[in-house]
């Protein structure tokens, strides 16, 4: 087999924009809603407390026809070692022969496709008049979620941001001021101060088995879109369970995970509390309101990875980037 190996630096050199990633992620949601995606719920192992390594296979059919798997780890204990929380590799296969055709870094893919999924959620569920975004947890996801949501909402003026560590806030402000020069960045001293008055709140803190759920429902505006990138770690169950509309990215994965008895317990919405998933929204099967209390749990699905990796591979092939090795 000949396999193209593509490093993170090489992916970065391709200059892929957040809008391009949001477009492929949205296409994946739409095809999923049309029943053209094979997407088993992710499975995982847990070699250390609160740490995971997940296997995420997926086949995207329809006009895309792409298959692959991501092997991704999340280690909150890496922060104190100065190492990234999320790292991973991605393998793309030829759907015709099953042969592996590319292996690439999935740390970059995970960072940007996850932000892109929140951006797509904002495309469908946010009020276009939204001016204030609140971000809690200012690491990799804090940045990519801000960039994607700002790209989805042309009226956004300000981002209020909070992290447990001051140094993370300073780094975030520097980066976002370069990424999005027109956006005012306000670092806040508490979660409550951050989320009050926000039109959209996104939480990007570590996923833990015993969540503190420190974002309280009573602090949020009546018309607020709450997006959880960190499972049920940050938002009080009421934020999601009492929302006028609650969606997830994939109903099957959300319900399967809930059944395992660790995440989305203690008051999080059950099947009858789900308006639909992002597949239903993007396929036009369900319409979500753009006002009132809205909640979204975006756990991350493998179609994002396969489609982003496919985009990377196409561009890398066109530009002759990556190293082709015989296996
Ligand atoms: N849903 C998805 O598809 C998806 C994909 C990738 C990552 N994630 C999740 O997103 C989260 C963030 O990942 P990351 O790569 O940005 O990690 P990261 O380590 O880069 O950032 C996490 C940030 O949260 C901060 N933090 C920790 N506890 C906090 C608290 N109580 N209040 C405020 N801030 C706090 C940390 O200081 C750090 O800056 C993780 O839970 C990860 O598993 C989800």
JSON list of N, CA and C in Angstrom, two decimals, residues 30-72:
[
{"chain": "A", "resi": 30, "resn": "UNK", "atom": "N", "xyz": [-25.53, 17.23, 7.20]},
{"chain": "A", "resi": 30, "resn": "UNK", "atom": "CA", "xyz": [-26.67, 17.11, 6.27]},
{"chain": "A", "resi": 30, "resn": "UNK", "atom": "C", "xyz": [-26.78, 15.66, 5.75]},
{"chain": "A", "resi": 31, "resn": "UNK", "atom": "N", "xyz": [-25.64, 15.10, 5.34]},
{"chain": "A", "resi": 31, "resn": "UNK", "atom": "CA", "xyz": [-25.66, 13.72, 4.84]},
{"chain": "A", "resi": 31, "resn": "UNK", "atom": "C", "xyz": [-26.06, 12.75, 5.95]},
{"chain": "A", "resi": 32, "resn": "UNK", "atom": "N", "xyz": [-25.64, 13.04, 7.15]},
{"chain": "A", "resi": 32, "resn": "UNK", "atom": "CA", "xyz": [-26.02, 12.19, 8.29]},
{"chain": "A", "resi": 32, "resn": "UNK", "atom": "C", "xyz": [-27.55, 12.26, 8.48]},
{"chain": "A", "resi": 33, "resn": "UNK", "atom": "N", "xyz": [-28.08, 13.47, 8.40]},
{"chain": "A", "resi": 33, "resn": "UNK", "atom": "CA", "xyz": [-29.53, 13.64, 8.55]},
{"chain": "A", "resi": 33, "resn": "UNK", "atom": "C", "xyz": [-30.30, 12.92, 7.44]},
{"chain": "A", "resi": 34, "resn": "UNK", "atom": "N", "xyz": [-29.65, 12.76, 6.28]},
{"chain": "A", "resi": 34, "resn": "UNK", "atom": "CA", "xyz": [-30.30, 12.06, 5.16]},
{"chain": "A", "resi": 34, "resn": "UNK", "atom": "C", "xyz": [-30.05, 10.56, 5.20]},
{"chain": "A", "resi": 35, "resn": "UNK", "atom": "N", "xyz": [-29.40, 10.09, 6.27]},
{"chain": "A", "resi": 35, "resn": "UNK", "atom": "CA", "xyz": [-29.16, 8.65, 6.44]},
{"chain": "A", "resi": 35, "resn": "UNK", "atom": "C", "xyz": [-28.05, 8.11, 5.56]},
{"chain": "A", "resi": 36, "resn": "UNK", "atom": "N", "xyz": [-27.11, 8.98, 5.13]},
{"chain": "A", "resi": 36, "resn": "UNK", "atom": "CA", "xyz": [-26.05, 8.53, 4.22]},
{"chain": "A", "resi": 36, "resn": "UNK", "atom": "C", "xyz": [-24.69, 8.39, 4.91]},
{"chain": "A", "resi": 37, "resn": "UNK", "atom": "N", "xyz": [-24.71, 8.41, 6.25]},
{"chain": "A", "resi": 37, "resn": "UNK", "atom": "CA", "xyz": [-23.45, 8.33, 7.00]},
{"chain": "A", "resi": 37, "resn": "UNK", "atom": "C", "xyz": [-23.52, 7.15, 7.97]},
{"chain": "A", "resi": 38, "resn": "UNK", "atom": "N", "xyz": [-22.46, 6.34, 7.97]},
{"chain": "A", "resi": 38, "resn": "UNK", "atom": "CA", "xyz": [-22.38, 5.25, 8.96]},
{"chain": "A", "resi": 38, "resn": "UNK", "atom": "C", "xyz": [-21.49, 5.74, 10.09]},
{"chain": "A", "resi": 39, "resn": "UNK", "atom": "N", "xyz": [-22.08, 5.85, 11.27]},
{"chain": "A", "resi": 39, "resn": "UNK", "atom": "CA", "xyz": [-21.41, 6.54, 12.37]},
{"chain": "A", "resi": 39, "resn": "UNK", "atom": "C", "xyz": [-21.68, 5.84, 13.70]},
{"chain": "A", "resi": 40, "resn": "UNK", "atom": "N", "xyz": [-20.90, 4.80, 14.02]},
{"chain": "A", "resi": 40, "resn": "UNK", "atom": "CA", "xyz": [-21.12, 4.18, 15.33]},
{"chain": "A", "resi": 40, "resn": "UNK", "atom": "C", "xyz": [-20.70, 5.14, 16.45]},
{"chain": "A", "resi": 41, "resn": "UNK", "atom": "N", "xyz": [-21.33, 5.04, 17.61]},
{"chain": "A", "resi": 41, "resn": "UNK", "atom": "CA", "xyz": [-20.93, 5.88, 18.74]},
{"chain": "A", "resi": 41, "resn": "UNK", "atom": "C", "xyz": [-19.47, 5.58, 19.07]},
{"chain": "A", "resi": 42, "resn": "UNK", "atom": "N", "xyz": [-18.72, 6.63, 19.46]},
{"chain": "A", "resi": 42, "resn": "UNK", "atom": "CA", "xyz": [-17.29, 6.40, 19.73]},
{"chain": "A", "resi": 42, "resn": "UNK", "atom": "C", "xyz": [-17.12, 5.48, 20.94]},
{"chain": "A", "resi": 43, "resn": "UNK", "atom": "N", "xyz": [-16.11, 4.62, 20.84]},
{"chain": "A", "resi": 43, "resn": "UNK", "atom": "CA", "xyz": [-15.77, 3.77, 21.99]},
{"chain": "A", "resi": 43, "resn": "UNK", "atom": "C", "xyz": [-14.42, 4.23, 22.53]},
{"chain": "A", "resi": 44, "resn": "UNK", "atom": "N", "xyz": [-14.12, 3.87, 23.78]},
{"chain": "A", "resi": 44, "resn": "UNK", "atom": "CA", "xyz": [-12.86, 4.37, 24.32]},
{"chain": "A", "resi": 44, "resn": "UNK", "atom": "C", "xyz": [-12.28, 3.53, 25.43]},
{"chain": "A", "resi": 45, "resn": "UNK", "atom": "N", "xyz": [-11.03, 3.83, 25.73]},
{"chain": "A", "resi": 45, "resn": "UNK", "atom": "CA", "xyz": [-10.36, 3.23, 26.88]},
{"chain": "A", "resi": 45, "resn": "UNK", "atom": "C", "xyz": [-9.90, 4.37, 27.79]},
{"chain": "A", "resi": 46, "resn": "UNK", "atom": "N", "xyz": [-9.62, 4.05, 29.05]},
{"chain": "A", "resi": 46, "resn": "UNK", "atom": "CA", "xyz": [-9.34, 5.11, 30.05]},
{"chain": "A", "resi": 46, "resn": "UNK", "atom": "C", "xyz": [-8.12, 4.72, 30.89]},
{"chain": "A", "resi": 47, "resn": "UNK", "atom": "N", "xyz": [-6.91, 4.87, 30.29]},
{"chain": "A", "resi": 47, "resn": "UNK", "atom": "CA", "xyz": [-5.71, 4.39, 30.99]},
{"chain": "A", "resi": 47, "resn": "UNK", "atom": "C", "xyz": [-5.38, 5.15, 32.27]},
{"chain": "A", "resi": 48, "resn": "UNK", "atom": "N", "xyz": [-5.82, 6.39, 32.41]},
{"chain": "A", "resi": 48, "resn": "UNK", "atom": "CA", "xyz": [-5.61, 7.16, 33.64]},
{"chain": "A", "resi": 48, "resn": "UNK", "atom": "C", "xyz": [-6.93, 7.84, 34.01]},
{"chain": "A", "resi": 49, "resn": "UNK", "atom": "N", "xyz": [-7.03, 8.28, 35.30]},
{"chain": "A", "resi": 49, "resn": "UNK", "atom": "CA", "xyz": [-8.26, 8.92, 35.79]},
{"chain": "A", "resi": 49, "resn": "UNK", "atom": "C", "xyz": [-8.61, 10.12, 34.92]},
{"chain": "A", "resi": 50, "resn": "UNK", "atom": "N", "xyz": [-9.86, 10.22, 34.49]},
{"chain": "A", "resi": 50, "resn": "UNK", "atom": "CA", "xyz": [-10.36, 11.31, 33.66]},
{"chain": "A", "resi": 50, "resn": "UNK", "atom": "C", "xyz": [-9.66, 11.44, 32.31]},
{"chain": "A", "resi": 51, "resn": "UNK", "atom": "N", "xyz": [-8.91, 10.41, 31.90]},
{"chain": "A", "resi": 51, "resn": "UNK", "atom": "CA", "xyz": [-8.23, 10.45, 30.60]},
{"chain": "A", "resi": 51, "resn": "UNK", "atom": "C", "xyz": [-8.88, 9.42, 29.67]},
{"chain": "A", "resi": 52, "resn": "UNK", "atom": "N", "xyz": [-8.92, 9.75, 28.38]},
{"chain": "A", "resi": 52, "resn": "UNK", "atom": "CA", "xyz": [-9.52, 8.80, 27.44]},
{"chain": "A", "resi": 52, "resn": "UNK", "atom": "C", "xyz": [-8.68, 8.68, 26.18]},
{"chain": "A", "resi": 53, "resn": "UNK", "atom": "N", "xyz": [-8.82, 7.52, 25.51]},
{"chain": "A", "resi": 53, "resn": "UNK", "atom": "CA", "xyz": [-8.36, 7.38, 24.12]},
{"chain": "A", "resi": 53, "resn": "UNK", "atom": "C", "xyz": [-9.56, 6.79, 23.37]},
{"chain": "A", "resi": 54, "resn": "UNK", "atom": "N", "xyz": [-10.06, 7.54, 22.39]},
{"chain": "A", "resi": 54, "resn": "UNK", "atom": "CA", "xyz": [-11.28, 7.16, 21.68]},
{"chain": "A", "resi": 54, "resn": "UNK", "atom": "C", "xyz": [-10.98, 6.69, 20.25]},
{"chain": "A", "resi": 55, "resn": "UNK", "atom": "N", "xyz": [-11.76, 5.71, 19.81]},
{"chain": "A", "resi": 55, "resn": "UNK", "atom": "CA", "xyz": [-11.72, 5.27, 18.40]},
{"chain": "A", "resi": 55, "resn": "UNK", "atom": "C", "xyz": [-12.98, 5.78, 17.71]},
{"chain": "A", "resi": 56, "resn": "UNK", "atom": "N", "xyz": [-12.80, 6.50, 16.61]},
{"chain": "A", "resi": 56, "resn": "UNK", "atom": "CA", "xyz": [-13.94, 7.14, 15.95]},
{"chain": "A", "resi": 56, "resn": "UNK", "atom": "C", "xyz": [-13.95, 6.82, 14.45]},
{"chain": "A", "resi": 57, "resn": "UNK", "atom": "N", "xyz": [-14.57, 5.70, 14.07]},
{"chain": "A", "resi": 57, "resn": "UNK", "atom": "CA", "xyz": [-14.65, 5.38, 12.64]},
{"chain": "A", "resi": 57, "resn": "UNK", "atom": "C", "xyz": [-15.89, 5.99, 12.00]},
{"chain": "A", "resi": 58, "resn": "UNK", "atom": "N", "xyz": [-15.85, 6.17, 10.69]},
{"chain": "A", "resi": 58, "resn": "UNK", "atom": "CA", "xyz": [-17.02, 6.74, 10.00]},
{"chain": "A", "resi": 58, "resn": "UNK", "atom": "C", "xyz": [-16.91, 6.53, 8.50]},
{"chain": "A", "resi": 59, "resn": "UNK", "atom": "N", "xyz": [-18.05, 6.26, 7.88]},
{"chain": "A", "resi": 59, "resn": "UNK", "atom": "CA", "xyz": [-18.13, 6.28, 6.41]},
{"chain": "A", "resi": 59, "resn": "UNK", "atom": "C", "xyz": [-19.14, 7.35, 6.02]},
{"chain": "A", "resi": 60, "resn": "UNK", "atom": "N", "xyz": [-18.72, 8.29, 5.19]},
{"chain": "A", "resi": 60, "resn": "UNK", "atom": "CA", "xyz": [-19.62, 9.33, 4.67]},
{"chain": "A", "resi": 60, "resn": "UNK", "atom": "C", "xyz": [-19.93, 8.97, 3.23]},
{"chain": "A", "resi": 61, "resn": "UNK", "atom": "N", "xyz": [-21.20, 8.65, 2.97]},
{"chain": "A", "resi": 61, "resn": "UNK", "atom": "CA", "xyz": [-21.60, 8.23, 1.62]},
{"chain": "A", "resi": 61, "resn": "UNK", "atom": "C", "xyz": [-22.06, 9.42, 0.80]},
{"chain": "A", "resi": 62, "resn": "UNK", "atom": "N", "xyz": [-23.12, 9.20, 0.02]},
{"chain": "A", "resi": 62, "resn": "UNK", "atom": "CA", "xyz": [-23.63, 10.27, -0.84]},
{"chain": "A", "resi": 62, "resn": "UNK", "atom": "C", "xyz": [-22.57, 10.68, -1.84]},
{"chain": "A", "resi": 63, "resn": "UNK", "atom": "N", "xyz": [-22.55, 11.97, -2.17]},
{"chain": "A", "resi": 63, "resn": "UNK", "atom": "CA", "xyz": [-21.59, 12.43, -3.19]},
{"chain": "A", "resi": 63, "resn": "UNK", "atom": "C", "xyz": [-20.16, 12.49, -2.66]},
{"chain": "A", "resi": 64, "resn": "UNK", "atom": "N", "xyz": [-19.97, 12.26, -1.34]},
{"chain": "A", "resi": 64, "resn": "UNK", "atom": "CA", "xyz": [-18.63, 12.39, -0.76]},
{"chain": "A", "resi": 64, "resn": "UNK", "atom": "C", "xyz": [-17.83, 11.09, -0.87]},
{"chain": "A", "resi": 65, "resn": "UNK", "atom": "N", "xyz": [-18.37, 9.99, -0.38]},
{"chain": "A", "resi": 65, "resn": "UNK", "atom": "CA", "xyz": [-17.74, 8.68, -0.46]},
{"chain": "A", "resi": 65, "resn": "UNK", "atom": "C", "xyz": [-16.34, 8.68, 0.18]},
{"chain": "A", "resi": 66, "resn": "UNK", "atom": "N", "xyz": [-16.29, 8.85, 1.49]},
{"chain": "A", "resi": 66, "resn": "UNK", "atom": "CA", "xyz": [-15.00, 8.87, 2.19]},
{"chain": "A", "resi": 66, "resn": "UNK", "atom": "C", "xyz": [-15.11, 8.08, 3.50]},
{"chain": "A", "resi": 67, "resn": "UNK", "atom": "N", "xyz": [-14.03, 7.35, 3.82]},
{"chain": "A", "resi": 67, "resn": "UNK", "atom": "CA", "xyz": [-14.04, 6.50, 5.01]},
{"chain": "A", "resi": 67, "resn": "UNK", "atom": "C", "xyz": [-12.76, 6.72, 5.81]},
{"chain": "A", "resi": 68, "resn": "UNK", "atom": "N", "xyz": [-12.87, 6.57, 7.14]},
{"chain": "A", "resi": 68, "resn": "UNK", "atom": "CA", "xyz": [-11.66, 6.72, 7.94]},
{"chain": "A", "resi": 68, "resn": "UNK", "atom": "C", "xyz": [-11.93, 6.52, 9.41]},
{"chain": "A", "resi": 69, "resn": "UNK", "atom": "N", "xyz": [-10.86, 6.66, 10.17]},
{"chain": "A", "resi": 69, "resn": "UNK", "atom": "CA", "xyz": [-10.98, 6.51, 11.62]},
{"chain": "A", "resi": 69, "resn": "UNK", "atom": "C", "xyz": [-9.99, 7.47, 12.31]},
{"chain": "A", "resi": 70, "resn": "UNK", "atom": "N", "xyz": [-10.46, 8.04, 13.43]},
{"chain": "A", "resi": 70, "resn": "UNK", "atom": "CA", "xyz": [-9.56, 8.87, 14.25]},
{"chain": "A", "resi": 70, "resn": "UNK", "atom": "C", "xyz": [-9.30, 8.13, 15.55]},
{"chain": "A", "resi": 71, "resn": "UNK", "atom": "N", "xyz": [-8.05, 8.20, 16.00]},
{"chain": "A", "resi": 71, "resn": "UNK", "atom": "CA", "xyz": [-7.64, 7.59, 17.28]},
{"chain": "A", "resi": 71, "resn": "UNK", "atom": "C", "xyz": [-7.11, 8.75, 18.11]},
{"chain": "A", "resi": 72, "resn": "UNK", "atom": "N", "xyz": [-7.94, 9.19, 19.05]},
{"chain": "A", "resi": 72, "resn": "UNK", "atom": "CA", "xyz": [-7.68, 10.49, 19.68]},
{"chain": "A", "resi": 72, "resn": "UNK", "atom": "C", "xyz": [-7.67, 10.38, 21.20]}
]
